[in-house]
PDB file of C-alpha atoms in Angstrom:
ATOM      1  CA  UNK P   1      62.225 204.709 268.213  1.00  0.00           C
ATOM      2  CA  UNK P   2      63.591 203.061 271.552  1.00  0.00           C
ATOM      3  CA  UNK P   3      61.650 202.529 274.761  1.00  0.00           C
ATOM      4  CA  UNK P   4      62.075 205.257 277.305  1.00  0.00           C
ATOM      5  CA  UNK P   5      64.441 204.677 279.875  1.00  0.00           C
ATOM      6  CA  UNK P   6      63.651 204.255 283.481  1.00  0.00           C
ATOM      7  CA  UNK P   7      65.006 204.422 286.580  1.00  0.00           C
ATOM      8  CA  UNK P   8      66.794 200.803 287.182  1.00  0.00           C
ATOM      9  CA  UNK P   9      67.651 200.146 283.572  1.00  0.00           C
ATOM     10  CA  UNK P  10      70.998 199.691 282.721  1.00  0.00           C
ATOM     11  CA  UNK P  11      72.707 203.065 281.034  1.00  0.00           C
ATOM     12  CA  UNK P  12      73.412 202.150 277.144  1.00  0.00           C
ATOM     13  CA  UNK P  13      77.235 202.456 276.799  1.00  0.00           C
ATOM     14  CA  UNK P  14      78.929 204.285 274.140  1.00  0.00           C
ATOM     15  CA  UNK P  15      81.828 205.745 272.723  1.00  0.00           C
ATOM     16  CA  UNK P  16      81.687 209.453 270.720  1.00  0.00           C
ATOM     17  CA  UNK P  17      84.132 211.645 269.920  1.00  0.00           C
ATOM     18  CA  UNK P  18      84.377 215.171 271.756  1.00  0.00           C
ATOM     19  CA  UNK P  19      84.765 218.484 270.953  1.00  0.00           C
ATOM     20  CA  UNK P  20      88.890 217.570 269.957  1.00  0.00           C
ATOM     21  CA  UNK P  21      88.004 214.505 268.653  1.00  0.00           C
ATOM     22  CA  UNK P  22      89.029 212.236 271.468  1.00  0.00           C
ATOM     23  CA  UNK P  23      86.816 209.266 272.014  1.00  0.00           C
ATOM     24  CA  UNK P  24      84.755 209.146 275.423  1.00  0.00           C
ATOM     25  CA  UNK P  25      82.655 206.154 276.896  1.00  0.00           C
ATOM     26  CA  UNK P  26      80.218 206.036 279.235  1.00  0.00           C
ATOM     27  CA  UNK P  27      82.297 203.034 281.006  1.00  0.00           C
ATOM     28  CA  UNK P  28      85.278 205.487 280.993  1.00  0.00           C
ATOM     29  CA  UNK P  29      83.439 207.408 283.978  1.00  0.00           C
ATOM     30  CA  UNK P  30      82.146 204.196 286.055  1.00  0.00           C
ATOM     31  CA  UNK P  31      82.448 204.907 289.702  1.00  0.00           C
ATOM     32  CA  UNK P  32      81.088 208.585 289.440  1.00  0.00           C
ATOM     33  CA  UNK P  33      77.437 209.913 289.150  1.00  0.00           C
ATOM     34  CA  UNK P  34      76.971 210.936 285.603  1.00  0.00           C
ATOM     35  CA  UNK P  35      74.575 213.716 284.466  1.00  0.00           C
ATOM     36  CA  UNK P  36      74.030 212.849 280.598  1.00  0.00           C
ATOM     37  CA  UNK P  37      72.299 215.286 278.901  1.00  0.00           C
ATOM     38  CA  UNK P  38      70.971 215.723 275.285  1.00  0.00           C
ATOM     39  CA  UNK P  39      70.387 218.905 273.532  1.00  0.00           C
ATOM     40  CA  UNK P  40      69.284 219.776 269.919  1.00  0.00           C
ATOM     41  CA  UNK P  41      71.849 222.201 268.700  1.00  0.00           C
ATOM     42  CA  UNK P  42      75.047 223.861 270.320  1.00  0.00           C
ATOM     43  CA  UNK P  43      75.029 227.857 269.848  1.00  0.00           C
ATOM     44  CA  UNK P  44      71.208 227.998 269.961  1.00  0.00           C
ATOM     45  CA  UNK P  45      69.779 230.229 272.652  1.00  0.00           C
ATOM     46  CA  UNK P  46      68.016 227.209 274.719  1.00  0.00           C
ATOM     47  CA  UNK P  47      71.052 224.851 274.622  1.00  0.00           C
ATOM     48  CA  UNK P  48      73.415 227.696 275.724  1.00  0.00           C
ATOM     49  CA  UNK P  49      71.511 228.637 278.285  1.00  0.00           C
ATOM     50  CA  UNK P  50      71.328 225.078 279.368  1.00  0.00           C
ATOM     51  CA  UNK P  51      75.146 224.292 278.820  1.00  0.00           C
ATOM     52  CA  UNK P  52      75.983 227.533 280.662  1.00  0.00           C
ATOM     53  CA  UNK P  53      73.673 226.547 283.802  1.00  0.00           C
ATOM     54  CA  UNK P  54      75.665 223.223 283.546  1.00  0.00           C
ATOM     55  CA  UNK P  55      78.796 225.103 283.378  1.00  0.00           C
ATOM     56  CA  UNK P  56      77.586 227.627 286.694  1.00  0.00           C
ATOM     57  CA  UNK P  57      76.864 224.212 288.737  1.00  0.00           C
ATOM     58  CA  UNK P  58      79.873 222.283 288.422  1.00  0.00           C
ATOM     59  CA  UNK P  59      81.432 223.864 291.581  1.00  0.00           C
ATOM     60  CA  UNK P  60      78.771 222.107 293.608  1.00  0.00           C
ATOM     61  CA  UNK P  61      78.369 219.048 291.068  1.00  0.00           C
ATOM     62  CA  UNK P  62      81.818 217.756 290.973  1.00  0.00           C
ATOM     63  CA  UNK P  63      82.932 217.864 294.756  1.00  0.00           C
ATOM     64  CA  UNK P  64      79.439 215.960 295.037  1.00  0.00           C
ATOM     65  CA  UNK P  65      81.136 212.978 292.577  1.00  0.00           C
ATOM     66  CA  UNK P  66      79.025 214.307 289.772  1.00  0.00           C
ATOM     67  CA  UNK P  67      80.347 214.325 286.364  1.00  0.00           C
ATOM     68  CA  UNK P  68      78.713 216.143 283.262  1.00  0.00           C
ATOM     69  CA  UNK P  69      78.388 215.432 279.692  1.00  0.00           C
ATOM     70  CA  UNK P  70      76.372 216.714 276.806  1.00  0.00           C
ATOM     71  CA  UNK P  71      75.762 215.373 273.711  1.00  0.00           C
ATOM     72  CA  UNK P  72      74.415 216.842 270.576  1.00  0.00           C
ATOM     73  CA  UNK P  73      74.139 215.714 266.735  1.00  0.00           C
ATOM     74  CA  UNK P  74      76.813 218.546 266.002  1.00  0.00           C
ATOM     75  CA  UNK P  75      80.033 217.883 264.831  1.00  0.00           C
ATOM     76  CA  UNK P  76      83.415 218.292 266.905  1.00  0.00           C
ATOM     77  CA  UNK P  77      84.529 221.458 265.305  1.00  0.00           C
ATOM     78  CA  UNK P  78      80.801 223.028 265.992  1.00  0.00           C
ATOM     79  CA  UNK P  79      81.096 221.635 269.614  1.00  0.00           C
ATOM     80  CA  UNK P  80      85.103 223.261 270.033  1.00  0.00           C
ATOM     81  CA  UNK P  81      83.737 226.604 268.909  1.00  0.00           C
ATOM     82  CA  UNK P  82      80.683 226.324 271.523  1.00  0.00           C
ATOM     83  CA  UNK P  83      82.881 225.266 274.085  1.00  0.00           C
ATOM     84  CA  UNK P  84      85.226 227.972 273.686  1.00  0.00           C
ATOM     85  CA  UNK P  85      82.415 230.828 273.029  1.00  0.00           C
ATOM     86  CA  UNK P  86      80.620 229.755 276.446  1.00  0.00           C
ATOM     87  CA  UNK P  87      83.671 228.679 278.334  1.00  0.00           C
ATOM     88  CA  UNK P  88      82.605 225.135 279.106  1.00  0.00           C
ATOM     89  CA  UNK P  89      84.876 222.997 280.817  1.00  0.00           C
ATOM     90  CA  UNK P  90      83.074 219.534 280.753  1.00  0.00           C
ATOM     91  CA  UNK P  91      82.787 216.922 277.747  1.00  0.00           C
ATOM     92  CA  UNK P  92      80.452 217.813 274.730  1.00  0.00           C
ATOM     93  CA  UNK P  93      80.291 214.763 272.483  1.00  0.00           C
ATOM     94  CA  UNK P  94      79.402 214.508 268.809  1.00  0.00           C
ATOM     95  CA  UNK P  95      76.399 212.005 268.126  1.00  0.00           C
ATOM     96  CA  UNK P  96      75.948 212.867 264.148  1.00  0.00           C
ATOM     97  CA  UNK P  97      74.390 209.494 263.481  1.00  0.00           C
ATOM     98  CA  UNK P  98      71.693 209.897 266.600  1.00  0.00           C
ATOM     99  CA  UNK P  99      72.794 206.603 267.503  1.00  0.00           C
ATOM    100  CA  UNK P 100      73.190 207.234 270.973  1.00  0.00           C
ATOM    101  CA  UNK P 101      70.374 209.448 271.256  1.00  0.00           C
ATOM    102  CA  UNK P 102      68.483 206.742 269.662  1.00  0.00           C
ATOM    103  CA  UNK P 103      69.382 204.342 272.299  1.00  0.00           C
ATOM    104  CA  UNK P 104      68.666 206.505 274.983  1.00  0.00           C
ATOM    105  CA  UNK P 105      64.722 207.250 273.413  1.00  0.00           C
ATOM    106  CA  UNK P 106      66.415 211.279 273.096  1.00  0.00           C
ATOM    107  CA  UNK P 107      65.545 211.002 269.407  1.00  0.00           C
ATOM    108  CA  UNK P 108      62.286 210.905 267.627  1.00  0.00           C
ATOM    109  CA  UNK P 109      58.686 212.627 267.197  1.00  0.00           C
ATOM    110  CA  UNK P 110      58.488 215.937 269.118  1.00  0.00           C
ATOM    111  CA  UNK P 111      56.102 218.794 268.729  1.00  0.00           C
ATOM    112  CA  UNK P 112      57.891 222.075 268.052  1.00  0.00           C
ATOM    113  CA  UNK P 113      55.730 225.191 267.818  1.00  0.00           C
ATOM    114  CA  UNK P 114      52.692 223.103 267.446  1.00  0.00           C
ATOM    115  CA  UNK P 115      53.967 220.936 264.810  1.00  0.00           C
ATOM    116  CA  UNK P 116      55.088 217.227 264.739  1.00  0.00           C
ATOM    117  CA  UNK P 117      58.805 217.204 263.798  1.00  0.00           C
ATOM    118  CA  UNK P 118      61.615 214.764 264.358  1.00  0.00           C
ATOM    119  CA  UNK P 119      64.715 215.558 266.152  1.00  0.00           C
ATOM    120  CA  UNK P 120      66.456 215.706 269.379  1.00  0.00           C
ATOM    121  CA  UNK P 121      63.877 215.306 272.486  1.00  0.00           C
ATOM    122  CA  UNK P 122      65.941 217.266 274.993  1.00  0.00           C
ATOM    123  CA  UNK P 123      66.278 214.676 277.846  1.00  0.00           C
ATOM    124  CA  UNK P 124      68.801 214.452 280.644  1.00  0.00           C
ATOM    125  CA  UNK P 125      69.631 211.279 282.624  1.00  0.00           C
ATOM    126  CA  UNK P 126      71.430 210.560 286.198  1.00  0.00           C
ATOM    127  CA  UNK P 127      73.654 207.338 285.927  1.00  0.00           C
ATOM    128  CA  UNK P 128      74.676 205.822 289.018  1.00  0.00           C
ATOM    129  CA  UNK P 129      78.303 204.875 289.279  1.00  0.00           C
ATOM    130  CA  UNK P 130      77.735 200.878 288.529  1.00  0.00           C
ATOM    131  CA  UNK P 131      76.162 202.104 285.189  1.00  0.00           C
ATOM    132  CA  UNK P 132      72.320 202.258 285.898  1.00  0.00           C
ATOM    133  CA  UNK P 133      69.833 204.601 285.186  1.00  0.00           C
ATOM    134  CA  UNK P 134      69.199 206.864 288.439  1.00  0.00           C
ATOM    135  CA  UNK P 135      66.850 209.388 287.225  1.00  0.00           C
ATOM    136  CA  UNK P 136      65.381 209.996 283.714  1.00  0.00           C
ATOM    137  CA  UNK P 137      64.070 213.189 282.154  1.00  0.00           C
ATOM    138  CA  UNK P 138      62.333 213.255 278.849  1.00  0.00           C
ATOM    139  CA  UNK P 139      61.190 216.929 277.239  1.00  0.00           C
ATOM    140  CA  UNK P 140      62.845 219.192 279.789  1.00  0.00           C
ATOM    141  CA  UNK P 141      62.827 222.630 279.411  1.00  0.00           C
ATOM    142  CA  UNK P 142      66.421 224.322 278.958  1.00  0.00           C
ATOM    143  CA  UNK P 143      65.581 227.373 281.394  1.00  0.00           C
ATOM    144  CA  UNK P 144      65.485 225.909 284.999  1.00  0.00           C
ATOM    145  CA  UNK P 145      65.892 222.263 284.226  1.00  0.00           C
ATOM    146  CA  UNK P 146      69.689 222.411 286.061  1.00  0.00           C
ATOM    147  CA  UNK P 147      68.367 223.930 289.060  1.00  0.00           C
ATOM    148  CA  UNK P 148      65.218 221.264 289.524  1.00  0.00           C
ATOM    149  CA  UNK P 149      68.207 218.396 288.640  1.00  0.00           C
ATOM    150  CA  UNK P 150      70.377 219.956 291.370  1.00  0.00           C
ATOM    151  CA  UNK P 151      67.388 219.923 293.955  1.00  0.00           C
ATOM    152  CA  UNK P 152      66.372 216.510 293.085  1.00  0.00           C
ATOM    153  CA  UNK P 153      69.757 215.503 293.528  1.00  0.00           C
ATOM    154  CA  UNK P 154      70.382 217.467 296.686  1.00  0.00           C
ATOM    155  CA  UNK P 155      73.545 219.239 295.290  1.00  0.00           C
TER     156      UNK P 155
END
């Protein structure tokens, strides 16, 4: 597992397919602040709550120059269903090999119902316009996370 990223670290660049199979790279978002959030699985209760919360905050985030991108191990077809079902308008990217998840230390050992398992560690990163980590949040809770993030960003 990679070492956890800290503010000031360069954000690992990537290119992943979105829900429609189109490639999206972190480099293509340079010049904006980016909220990059990693979630375990589309269409599960916690991940749905978190994603819908981000969608509901776009009216405040986008005018402040903040883009939102979600990444999970789901295949693009499942992401497309999730996007349509929940009315999500920001990019959902597919990382089935967990390569980007691992680069951000958002994949590894975690506790689930008291047991140690290996999987996606719900994590969120704020990346500044130059591509550096501004904030890193690991092991976040799906409920209330977006509100806390907006407070931290003063958005």
